[in-house]
mmCIF file of C-alpha atoms in Angstrom:
data_model
loop_
_atom_site.group_PDB
_atom_site.id
_atom_site.type_symbol
_atom_site.label_atom_id
_atom_site.label_comp_id
_atom_site.label_asym_id
_atom_site.label_seq_id
_atom_site.Cartn_x
_atom_site.Cartn_y
_atom_site.Cartn_z
ATOM 1 C CA MET A 1 -2.496 -24.038 0.122
ATOM 2 C CA LYS A 2 -3.790 -21.662 -2.460
ATOM 3 C CA ALA A 3 -0.582 -19.085 -3.199
ATOM 4 C CA ILE A 4 -0.798 -15.412 -2.681
ATOM 5 C CA ARG A 5 0.380 -13.841 -5.577
ATOM 6 C CA ILE A 6 3.728 -11.019 -5.410
ATOM 7 C CA GLY A 7 6.790 -12.208 -7.953
ATOM 8 C CA ARG A 8 7.480 -15.005 -10.544
ATOM 9 C CA ALA A 9 11.248 -13.586 -9.879
ATOM 10 C CA ALA A 10 12.865 -14.970 -6.614
ATOM 11 C CA ALA A 11 12.968 -11.167 -5.056
ATOM 12 C CA VAL A 12 11.570 -11.073 -1.479
ATOM 13 C CA LEU A 13 10.943 -8.370 0.706
ATOM 14 C CA SER A 14 13.391 -7.171 2.456
ATOM 15 C CA VAL A 15 13.092 -6.978 6.521
ATOM 16 C CA ALA A 16 13.946 -3.370 6.732
ATOM 17 C CA ALA A 17 10.896 -2.833 3.924
ATOM 18 C CA LEU A 18 8.035 -4.106 6.176
ATOM 19 C CA ALA A 19 6.156 -2.296 8.456
ATOM 20 C CA LEU A 20 1.832 -1.993 9.689
ATOM 21 C CA THR A 21 -0.138 -1.308 7.494
ATOM 22 C CA ALA A 22 -3.404 1.268 7.756
ATOM 23 C CA CYS A 23 -6.788 0.241 6.876
ATOM 24 C CA GLY A 24 -9.229 3.604 6.917
ATOM 25 C CA SER A 25 -12.576 3.708 6.171
ATOM 26 C CA ASP A 26 -14.481 1.421 4.177
ATOM 27 C CA ASN A 27 -17.481 3.748 4.031
ATOM 28 C CA ALA A 28 -16.495 6.743 1.070
ATOM 29 C CA THR A 29 -16.710 5.730 -2.128
ATOM 30 C CA GLY A 30 -14.890 6.595 -5.417
ATOM 31 C CA ASN A 31 -13.381 9.576 -3.557
ATOM 32 C CA GLN A 32 -11.448 12.187 -6.036
ATOM 33 C CA ALA A 33 -8.252 13.233 -4.815
ATOM 34 C CA ALA A 34 -7.675 17.374 -4.404
ATOM 35 C CA ALA A 35 -5.003 19.032 -5.969
ATOM 36 C CA GLY A 36 -2.159 20.313 -4.602
ATOM 37 C CA SER A 37 0.880 21.897 -5.620
ATOM 38 C CA THR A 38 3.374 20.465 -7.676
ATOM 39 C CA ASP A 39 6.556 20.303 -8.183
ATOM 40 C CA SER A 40 6.577 18.890 -12.426
ATOM 41 C CA ALA A 41 4.411 19.236 -14.691
ATOM 42 C CA SER A 42 1.610 17.673 -15.117
ATOM 43 C CA THR A 43 2.873 15.058 -17.647
ATOM 44 C CA VAL A 44 -1.280 12.984 -17.871
ATOM 45 C CA SER A 45 -4.608 13.918 -17.626
ATOM 46 C CA GLY A 46 -8.190 12.250 -17.359
ATOM 47 C CA THR A 47 -9.916 10.112 -15.073
ATOM 48 C CA LEU A 48 -8.620 6.861 -13.570
ATOM 49 C CA SER A 49 -11.452 4.379 -11.805
ATOM 50 C CA GLY A 50 -10.384 1.751 -9.082
ATOM 51 C CA ALA A 51 -12.582 -0.200 -6.581
ATOM 52 C CA GLY A 52 -11.023 -3.093 -4.287
ATOM 53 C CA ALA A 53 -9.994 -3.579 -1.029
ATOM 54 C CA SER A 54 -10.879 -1.526 2.225
ATOM 55 C CA SER A 55 -7.416 -2.357 3.364
ATOM 56 C CA GLN A 56 -5.898 -0.325 0.941
ATOM 57 C CA ASP A 57 -8.083 2.851 1.271
ATOM 58 C CA SER A 58 -5.663 4.881 4.176
ATOM 59 C CA ALA A 59 -3.026 4.286 1.251
ATOM 60 C CA MET A 60 -4.677 5.239 -1.022
ATOM 61 C CA GLN A 61 -6.412 8.295 -0.037
ATOM 62 C CA ALA A 62 -2.095 9.602 -0.075
ATOM 63 C CA TRP A 63 -2.035 8.100 -2.758
ATOM 64 C CA MET A 64 -4.101 9.916 -4.581
ATOM 65 C CA ALA A 65 -3.097 12.841 -3.059
ATOM 66 C CA GLY A 66 0.380 12.923 -3.905
ATOM 67 C CA PHE A 67 -0.442 11.621 -7.581
ATOM 68 C CA THR A 68 -3.061 14.502 -8.548
ATOM 69 C CA ALA A 69 -0.978 16.717 -6.896
ATOM 70 C CA LYS A 70 1.997 15.791 -9.543
ATOM 71 C CA ASN A 71 -0.976 15.972 -11.942
ATOM 72 C CA PRO A 72 -2.609 18.364 -11.611
ATOM 73 C CA GLU A 73 -5.090 17.349 -14.985
ATOM 74 C CA ALA A 74 -5.642 13.968 -13.664
ATOM 75 C CA ASN A 75 -8.313 12.637 -11.126
ATOM 76 C CA VAL A 76 -7.626 9.545 -9.451
ATOM 77 C CA GLN A 77 -11.126 7.426 -7.635
ATOM 78 C CA TYR A 78 -11.843 4.158 -5.170
ATOM 79 C CA SER A 79 -14.162 2.435 -3.927
ATOM 80 C CA PRO A 80 -13.313 0.678 -1.019
ATOM 81 C CA ASP A 81 -15.905 -1.569 -1.624
ATOM 82 C CA GLY A 82 -13.607 -4.889 -1.090
ATOM 83 C CA SER A 83 -11.448 -7.069 -3.125
ATOM 84 C CA GLY A 84 -13.925 -9.365 -4.276
ATOM 85 C CA ALA A 85 -16.008 -6.664 -5.100
ATOM 86 C CA GLY A 86 -13.272 -4.846 -6.336
ATOM 87 C CA ARG A 87 -11.626 -7.728 -8.602
ATOM 88 C CA ASP A 88 -15.049 -8.408 -10.080
ATOM 89 C CA ALA A 89 -15.716 -4.662 -11.012
ATOM 90 C CA PHE A 90 -12.268 -4.898 -12.929
ATOM 91 C CA LEU A 91 -13.161 -7.670 -14.609
ATOM 92 C CA ALA A 92 -16.292 -6.365 -15.779
ATOM 93 C CA GLY A 93 -14.215 -3.236 -17.726
ATOM 94 C CA GLY A 94 -16.181 -0.790 -14.625
ATOM 95 C CA VAL A 95 -12.508 0.055 -13.451
ATOM 96 C CA GLN A 96 -9.397 0.932 -14.623
ATOM 97 C CA PHE A 97 -7.460 -1.711 -11.459
ATOM 98 C CA ALA A 98 -8.102 -2.824 -8.668
ATOM 99 C CA GLY A 99 -7.171 -3.106 -5.229
ATOM 100 C CA SER A 100 -7.545 -6.993 -3.440
ATOM 101 C CA ASP A 101 -5.932 -8.599 -0.742
ATOM 102 C CA ALA A 102 -6.171 -12.166 -2.957
ATOM 103 C CA TYR A 103 -4.837 -12.729 -6.519
ATOM 104 C CA LEU A 104 -6.361 -13.355 -9.421
ATOM 105 C CA ASP A 105 -7.468 -17.031 -9.275
ATOM 106 C CA ASP A 106 -7.908 -19.300 -11.913
ATOM 107 C CA GLU A 107 -11.311 -18.459 -13.328
ATOM 108 C CA GLU A 108 -10.005 -14.897 -12.853
ATOM 109 C CA TRP A 109 -7.639 -14.753 -14.937
ATOM 110 C CA LYS A 110 -9.434 -16.485 -18.012
ATOM 111 C CA GLN A 111 -11.779 -13.752 -17.562
ATOM 112 C CA ALA A 112 -8.866 -11.198 -17.506
ATOM 113 C CA GLN A 113 -7.534 -12.367 -20.823
ATOM 114 C CA GLU A 114 -10.735 -11.439 -22.158
ATOM 115 C CA VAL A 115 -10.844 -8.288 -20.719
ATOM 116 C CA CYS A 116 -7.563 -7.662 -21.021
ATOM 117 C CA GLY A 117 -5.760 -9.204 -24.196
ATOM 118 C CA PRO A 118 -3.903 -12.158 -24.072
ATOM 119 C CA ASP A 119 -1.251 -11.541 -21.727
ATOM 120 C CA GLY A 120 -4.419 -11.375 -19.532
ATOM 121 C CA ALA A 121 -3.794 -8.637 -15.864
ATOM 122 C CA MET A 122 -0.930 -8.339 -13.639
ATOM 123 C CA ASN A 123 -0.588 -8.571 -9.704
ATOM 124 C CA LEU A 124 1.530 -6.151 -8.221
ATOM 125 C CA PRO A 125 1.914 -5.201 -4.421
ATOM 126 C CA GLY A 126 0.897 -1.886 -3.232
ATOM 127 C CA TYR A 127 2.167 -3.730 1.054
ATOM 128 C CA VAL A 128 1.943 -6.089 3.248
ATOM 129 C CA SER A 129 0.444 -6.489 6.505
ATOM 130 C CA PRO A 130 -0.197 -9.113 9.168
ATOM 131 C CA ILE A 131 -4.312 -9.925 10.255
ATOM 132 C CA ALA A 132 -4.133 -9.222 13.093
ATOM 133 C CA VAL A 133 -6.320 -11.373 15.357
ATOM 134 C CA ALA A 134 -8.464 -8.606 17.281
ATOM 135 C CA PHE A 135 -10.209 -8.715 20.696
ATOM 136 C CA ASN A 136 -12.693 -6.362 23.108
ATOM 137 C CA LEU A 137 -12.063 -8.302 26.447
ATOM 138 C CA GLU A 138 -12.419 -5.439 29.650
ATOM 139 C CA GLY A 139 -8.446 -6.015 31.728
ATOM 140 C CA VAL A 140 -7.304 -8.199 28.925
ATOM 141 C CA ASP A 141 -4.040 -6.627 25.891
ATOM 142 C CA SER A 142 -3.252 -10.018 24.481
ATOM 143 C CA VAL A 143 -3.955 -13.654 25.377
ATOM 144 C CA ASN A 144 -1.960 -16.436 23.316
ATOM 145 C CA MET A 145 -3.868 -19.126 20.933
ATOM 146 C CA ASP A 146 -2.147 -21.728 18.952
ATOM 147 C CA ALA A 147 -3.108 -22.716 15.785
ATOM 148 C CA GLU A 148 -5.813 -24.713 16.680
ATOM 149 C CA THR A 149 -7.734 -22.753 19.508
ATOM 150 C CA ILE A 150 -8.081 -19.836 16.738
ATOM 151 C CA ALA A 151 -9.719 -22.280 14.670
ATOM 152 C CA LYS A 152 -11.948 -23.244 16.967
ATOM 153 C CA VAL A 153 -12.981 -20.008 18.224
ATOM 154 C CA PHE A 154 -14.177 -19.145 15.386
ATOM 155 C CA ARG A 155 -16.131 -22.149 14.168
ATOM 156 C CA GLY A 156 -17.867 -21.393 17.236
ATOM 157 C CA GLU A 157 -16.617 -24.546 18.817
ATOM 158 C CA ILE A 158 -14.821 -22.605 22.200
ATOM 159 C CA THR A 159 -17.598 -20.137 23.551
ATOM 160 C CA LYS A 160 -16.079 -18.259 26.508
ATOM 161 C CA TRP A 161 -12.731 -17.067 27.654
ATOM 162 C CA ASN A 162 -11.562 -19.339 30.599
ATOM 163 C CA ASP A 163 -12.452 -21.608 28.528
ATOM 164 C CA GLU A 164 -9.430 -24.556 28.710
ATOM 165 C CA ALA A 165 -8.427 -24.394 25.546
ATOM 166 C CA ILE A 166 -7.467 -20.754 26.296
ATOM 167 C CA ALA A 167 -6.633 -20.933 29.990
ATOM 168 C CA SER A 168 -4.176 -23.667 29.695
ATOM 169 C CA GLN A 169 -2.137 -21.415 27.031
ATOM 170 C CA ASN A 170 -2.503 -18.287 29.787
ATOM 171 C CA GLU A 171 -0.468 -19.356 33.141
ATOM 172 C CA GLY A 172 -1.913 -16.000 35.022
ATOM 173 C CA VAL A 173 -4.380 -14.019 33.078
ATOM 174 C CA GLU A 174 -6.774 -14.229 34.490
ATOM 175 C CA LEU A 175 -9.832 -14.973 31.780
ATOM 176 C CA PRO A 176 -13.710 -14.257 32.538
ATOM 177 C CA ASP A 177 -16.639 -16.082 31.903
ATOM 178 C CA THR A 178 -17.850 -14.224 29.385
ATOM 179 C CA ALA A 179 -19.896 -15.317 26.283
ATOM 180 C CA ILE A 180 -17.255 -14.515 22.890
ATOM 181 C CA THR A 181 -18.673 -13.541 19.632
ATOM 182 C CA VAL A 182 -16.251 -14.400 16.751
ATOM 183 C CA VAL A 183 -17.087 -10.988 13.854
ATOM 184 C CA HIS A 184 -16.704 -11.917 9.878
ATOM 185 C CA ARG A 185 -16.836 -9.936 7.192
ATOM 186 C CA SER A 186 -19.790 -10.225 5.455
ATOM 187 C CA ASP A 187 -19.219 -9.407 2.581
ATOM 188 C CA GLU A 188 -16.061 -11.053 0.269
ATOM 189 C CA SER A 189 -13.445 -10.561 1.567
ATOM 190 C CA GLY A 190 -8.897 -11.107 1.235
ATOM 191 C CA THR A 191 -8.690 -10.102 4.988
ATOM 192 C CA THR A 192 -11.254 -13.075 4.860
ATOM 193 C CA GLU A 193 -9.181 -15.614 1.716
ATOM 194 C CA ASN A 194 -6.293 -14.887 3.756
ATOM 195 C CA PHE A 195 -7.010 -15.806 7.412
ATOM 196 C CA VAL A 196 -8.972 -19.020 6.835
ATOM 197 C CA GLU A 197 -5.860 -19.892 4.304
ATOM 198 C CA TYR A 198 -3.690 -19.859 7.725
ATOM 199 C CA LEU A 199 -6.852 -21.476 9.390
ATOM 200 C CA SER A 200 -6.770 -23.848 7.176
ATOM 201 C CA ALA A 201 -3.026 -25.074 6.682
ATOM 202 C CA ALA A 202 -1.948 -24.276 10.233
ATOM 203 C CA ALA A 203 -4.866 -25.750 12.032
ATOM 204 C CA GLY A 204 -6.983 -28.233 8.764
ATOM 205 C CA GLU A 205 -8.344 -30.485 10.989
ATOM 206 C CA VAL A 206 -10.358 -28.183 12.220
ATOM 207 C CA TRP A 207 -10.674 -25.689 9.775
ATOM 208 C CA THR A 208 -12.125 -28.010 7.392
ATOM 209 C CA ASP A 209 -13.914 -25.411 5.391
ATOM 210 C CA GLU A 210 -12.947 -24.082 1.596
ATOM 211 C CA VAL A 211 -10.429 -21.461 1.606
ATOM 212 C CA SER A 212 -12.454 -18.835 -0.136
ATOM 213 C CA GLY A 213 -12.584 -14.786 0.719
ATOM 214 C CA ASP A 214 -16.720 -15.580 1.610
ATOM 215 C CA TRP A 215 -16.811 -16.790 5.569
ATOM 216 C CA PRO A 216 -18.417 -20.524 5.885
ATOM 217 C CA ALA A 217 -21.928 -19.889 5.377
ATOM 218 C CA LYS A 218 -22.983 -22.714 8.340
ATOM 219 C CA LEU A 219 -20.772 -20.952 10.273
ATOM 220 C CA GLN A 220 -23.978 -18.553 12.359
ATOM 221 C CA SER A 221 -21.959 -15.552 14.073
ATOM 222 C CA GLU A 222 -22.278 -11.712 13.668
ATOM 223 C CA ASN A 223 -20.298 -9.699 10.986
ATOM 224 C CA ALA A 224 -20.455 -6.196 9.074
ATOM 225 C CA GLN A 225 -19.158 -4.938 5.870
ATOM 226 C CA GLY A 226 -15.392 -3.814 5.566
ATOM 227 C CA THR A 227 -12.510 -3.092 7.622
ATOM 228 C CA SER A 228 -14.238 -0.691 9.778
ATOM 229 C CA GLY A 229 -17.269 -1.980 9.721
ATOM 230 C CA VAL A 230 -15.755 -5.358 11.879
ATOM 231 C CA VAL A 231 -13.835 -3.690 13.724
ATOM 232 C CA SER A 232 -15.856 -0.879 14.999
ATOM 233 C CA THR A 233 -18.223 -4.147 15.948
ATOM 234 C CA THR A 234 -16.227 -5.839 17.071
ATOM 235 C CA THR A 235 -14.684 -2.801 20.288
ATOM 236 C CA ALA A 236 -18.384 -2.305 20.208
ATOM 237 C CA THR A 237 -19.305 -5.616 21.797
ATOM 238 C CA ASP A 238 -18.301 -6.794 25.271
ATOM 239 C CA GLY A 239 -16.311 -10.478 24.655
ATOM 240 C CA ALA A 240 -16.027 -10.101 20.494
ATOM 241 C CA ILE A 241 -13.357 -11.570 18.603
ATOM 242 C CA THR A 242 -12.126 -10.578 14.288
ATOM 243 C CA TYR A 243 -8.900 -10.603 12.197
ATOM 244 C CA ALA A 244 -8.340 -6.992 10.584
ATOM 245 C CA ASP A 245 -5.442 -5.698 8.710
ATOM 246 C CA ALA A 246 -3.360 -5.210 11.926
ATOM 247 C CA SER A 247 -3.039 -1.140 12.208
ATOM 248 C CA ALA A 248 -6.294 -0.673 11.340
ATOM 249 C CA VAL A 249 -7.307 -2.204 14.940
ATOM 250 C CA GLY A 250 -7.129 0.657 17.159
ATOM 251 C CA GLY A 251 -6.973 -0.172 21.456
ATOM 252 C CA LEU A 252 -8.326 -3.813 20.847
ATOM 253 C CA GLY A 253 -6.533 -6.781 22.026
ATOM 254 C CA THR A 254 -4.429 -8.657 20.402
ATOM 255 C CA VAL A 255 -3.771 -12.486 20.189
ATOM 256 C CA LYS A 256 -0.344 -13.971 20.573
ATOM 257 C CA VAL A 257 0.148 -16.806 17.529
ATOM 258 C CA LYS A 258 1.971 -19.842 18.483
ATOM 259 C CA VAL A 259 4.588 -20.738 15.913
ATOM 260 C CA GLY A 260 6.466 -23.638 16.988
ATOM 261 C CA GLU A 261 6.906 -23.339 20.137
ATOM 262 C CA GLU A 262 7.260 -19.594 20.468
ATOM 263 C CA TYR A 263 3.649 -17.569 20.533
ATOM 264 C CA VAL A 264 4.699 -13.840 18.422
ATOM 265 C CA GLU A 265 3.116 -10.699 18.670
ATOM 266 C CA LEU A 266 2.006 -9.350 14.727
ATOM 267 C CA SER A 267 4.553 -6.567 14.087
ATOM 268 C CA ALA A 268 6.324 -5.293 11.245
ATOM 269 C CA GLU A 269 9.669 -7.687 11.141
ATOM 270 C CA ALA A 270 6.904 -10.559 12.393
ATOM 271 C CA ALA A 271 5.775 -9.754 8.792
ATOM 272 C CA SER A 272 8.243 -9.933 7.483
ATOM 273 C CA LYS A 273 10.166 -13.768 8.414
ATOM 274 C CA ALA A 274 7.290 -14.668 7.079
ATOM 275 C CA VAL A 275 8.384 -13.835 4.007
ATOM 276 C CA GLU A 276 11.705 -14.581 4.322
ATOM 277 C CA VAL A 277 10.892 -17.853 4.596
ATOM 278 C CA ALA A 278 8.178 -17.824 1.222
ATOM 279 C CA ALA A 279 8.676 -19.372 -1.831
ATOM 280 C CA PRO A 280 8.705 -17.600 -4.700
ATOM 281 C CA VAL A 281 5.448 -18.997 -7.470
ATOM 282 C CA GLU A 282 5.880 -19.231 -11.568
ATOM 283 C CA GLY A 283 2.734 -19.374 -12.855
ATOM 284 C CA ARG A 284 1.078 -16.470 -15.500
ATOM 285 C CA SER A 285 3.177 -13.889 -17.376
ATOM 286 C CA ASP A 286 6.844 -13.349 -16.399
ATOM 287 C CA VAL A 287 5.382 -9.833 -15.051
ATOM 288 C CA ASP A 288 2.787 -10.929 -12.910
ATOM 289 C CA MET A 289 4.225 -11.323 -9.110
ATOM 290 C CA SER A 290 3.782 -14.528 -6.584
ATOM 291 C CA LEU A 291 4.633 -16.199 -3.396
ATOM 292 C CA ASP A 292 3.550 -18.949 -1.911
ATOM 293 C CA LEU A 293 3.126 -18.154 2.183
ATOM 294 C CA LYS A 294 4.242 -20.914 4.190
ATOM 295 C CA ARG A 295 1.006 -20.388 6.486
ATOM 296 C CA ASP A 296 1.746 -23.169 8.729
ATOM 297 C CA THR A 297 5.558 -22.077 9.432
ATOM 298 C CA THR A 298 7.961 -23.209 12.531
ATOM 299 C CA GLU A 299 10.266 -20.505 11.259
ATOM 300 C CA SER A 300 11.662 -17.998 14.759
ATOM 301 C CA GLY A 301 10.063 -15.098 15.344
ATOM 302 C CA ALA A 302 7.706 -15.407 11.525
ATOM 303 C CA TYR A 303 4.251 -14.609 12.022
ATOM 304 C CA PRO A 304 2.021 -15.730 9.657
ATOM 305 C CA ILE A 305 -1.153 -14.206 9.442
ATOM 306 C CA VAL A 306 -0.188 -12.315 7.260
ATOM 307 C CA LEU A 307 -1.596 -10.389 4.282
ATOM 308 C CA VAL A 308 -0.697 -9.009 0.984
ATOM 309 C CA SER A 309 -2.390 -6.232 -0.587
ATOM 310 C CA TYR A 310 -2.152 -5.838 -4.451
ATOM 311 C CA HIS A 311 -3.003 -3.850 -7.218
ATOM 312 C CA ILE A 312 -4.416 -5.302 -10.177
ATOM 313 C CA TYR A 313 -3.500 -3.659 -14.094
ATOM 314 C CA CYS A 314 -4.541 -5.143 -17.547
ATOM 315 C CA SER A 315 -1.800 -5.739 -19.405
ATOM 316 C CA THR A 316 -3.024 -3.571 -22.032
ATOM 317 C CA TYR A 317 -5.483 -0.885 -22.454
ATOM 318 C CA ALA A 318 -7.319 -0.123 -25.132
ATOM 319 C CA ASP A 319 -5.675 3.297 -25.497
ATOM 320 C CA GLN A 320 -2.739 5.786 -24.456
ATOM 321 C CA ASN A 321 -3.924 8.159 -22.145
ATOM 322 C CA THR A 322 -5.459 5.146 -20.490
ATOM 323 C CA VAL A 323 -1.603 3.287 -21.104
ATOM 324 C CA ASP A 324 -0.997 6.224 -19.977
ATOM 325 C CA LEU A 325 -2.794 7.020 -16.525
ATOM 326 C CA VAL A 326 -1.896 3.358 -15.474
ATOM 327 C CA LYS A 327 1.405 4.355 -15.887
ATOM 328 C CA ALA A 328 1.583 7.198 -14.085
ATOM 329 C CA PHE A 329 -0.083 5.651 -11.264
ATOM 330 C CA GLY A 330 1.717 3.146 -10.961
ATOM 331 C CA SER A 331 4.211 4.097 -11.168
ATOM 332 C CA TYR A 332 3.138 6.633 -8.633
ATOM 333 C CA VAL A 333 2.569 4.559 -5.759
ATOM 334 C CA ILE A 334 5.267 2.316 -5.685
ATOM 335 C CA SER A 335 8.114 5.500 -6.370
ATOM 336 C CA GLU A 336 9.638 6.456 -2.734
ATOM 337 C CA GLU A 337 7.623 9.821 -2.853
ATOM 338 C CA GLY A 338 4.394 7.194 -3.156
ATOM 339 C CA GLN A 339 5.857 4.806 -0.556
ATOM 340 C CA GLN A 340 5.932 7.147 1.955
ATOM 341 C CA ALA A 341 3.115 9.331 1.337
ATOM 342 C CA ALA A 342 1.304 6.183 2.301
ATOM 343 C CA GLN A 343 3.365 5.269 5.018
ATOM 344 C CA ASP A 344 2.819 8.985 6.517
ATOM 345 C CA SER A 345 -0.426 8.005 6.116
ATOM 346 C CA ALA A 346 -1.439 5.466 6.432
ATOM 347 C CA GLY A 347 2.038 2.477 8.675
ATOM 348 C CA ASN A 348 3.268 1.191 6.695
ATOM 349 C CA ALA A 349 7.042 1.319 5.417
ATOM 350 C CA PRO A 350 8.460 1.532 1.746
ATOM 351 C CA ILE A 351 9.142 -1.198 -0.226
ATOM 352 C CA SER A 352 12.005 -2.852 -0.983
ATOM 353 C CA GLU A 353 14.007 -1.411 -3.692
ATOM 354 C CA THR A 354 14.498 -5.439 -5.579
ATOM 355 C CA LEU A 355 10.764 -5.298 -5.620
ATOM 356 C CA ARG A 356 10.383 -1.847 -6.355
ATOM 357 C CA GLU A 357 12.686 -2.485 -9.582
ATOM 358 C CA GLN A 358 10.263 -5.383 -10.457
ATOM 359 C CA ALA A 359 7.274 -3.881 -10.117
ATOM 360 C CA GLN A 360 8.349 -1.136 -12.201
ATOM 361 C CA LYS A 361 9.165 -4.175 -15.235
ATOM 362 C CA ALA A 362 5.559 -5.068 -14.725
ATOM 363 C CA ILE A 363 4.412 -1.430 -15.341
ATOM 364 C CA ASP A 364 6.947 0.133 -18.186
ATOM 365 C CA SER A 365 5.320 -3.285 -20.352
ATOM 366 C CA ILE A 366 1.848 -2.126 -20.299
ATOM 367 C CA SER A 367 0.723 -0.958 -23.943
ATOM 368 C CA VAL A 368 -1.915 -1.016 -26.075
ATOM 369 C CA LYS A 369 -3.972 -3.227 -27.670
ATOM 370 C CA SER A 370 -3.057 -4.032 -31.009
#
């Protein structure tokens, strides 16, 4: 099972530090943060460009606005084109940072060393969020499913909502004879990668496809671009089901996932429990942050379909001005003020102080290429 990288040190997020995070529109690209009133003198100037996860867009808008308000001579641009596109742009040197719901894999890590120098890049957490298995079924707000049933639904092996495999787990719920329409991401997506990683780990006999940010080509179903695309398509399609960042699903119904002997509803606390039982991962540089999430956990109350959204920065940049911009923006994102701004806009709670200190140490280590 592929590890999700969040911290080489043993620190993990506290229960109080997690909450549902938001995903905004995927349609805007290159949005420039608007300047606002500032309570401190500008310390950096210039333009910082990023691209990546659409799940971060709502929080990113708040971060950009807050950062530019404090640094009116600095601009931040972010294109929410998807995690894969963001990593590709970063590795091609097209942007200074990437937002991603999946860490750089081994091949990408080697590429990062070519772009960023011998110490490569660092993956730093922006937030943790449950991935909702969300559906549109008139009169039904919630259903129970175990991992095997979810896998069979998304493989197209269960095609009706009143199939016995679903009905047997939902006694007393009137499930209609409505066709199930699976909706998946058309773009390479960290949300896809995290979702299928769960299916592979928890229902490996059913989900035999390789874990990837690309949806398996042989599984034919409806598709849409970005988080807002799959949510919009599902909302407009009776009987549809998809997977998306939890805070983006609006009024859609959601699946309670079987963990051990109980069905767990997605929540901040349930996501935090999944993080608590995860194991730190060794590897990469001392400042790269990673955690191995146990997708097949049986821990009571843990919601295992969780993603960690990262900011990916180089360990070194070509000039001091870029270093100053990256360090200032990265520090603002993880600061109490930055986390509060994102919470107000997107719904994610502040990260833990321990995690903040670890990420700040990593940001402080960014330097000019020698």
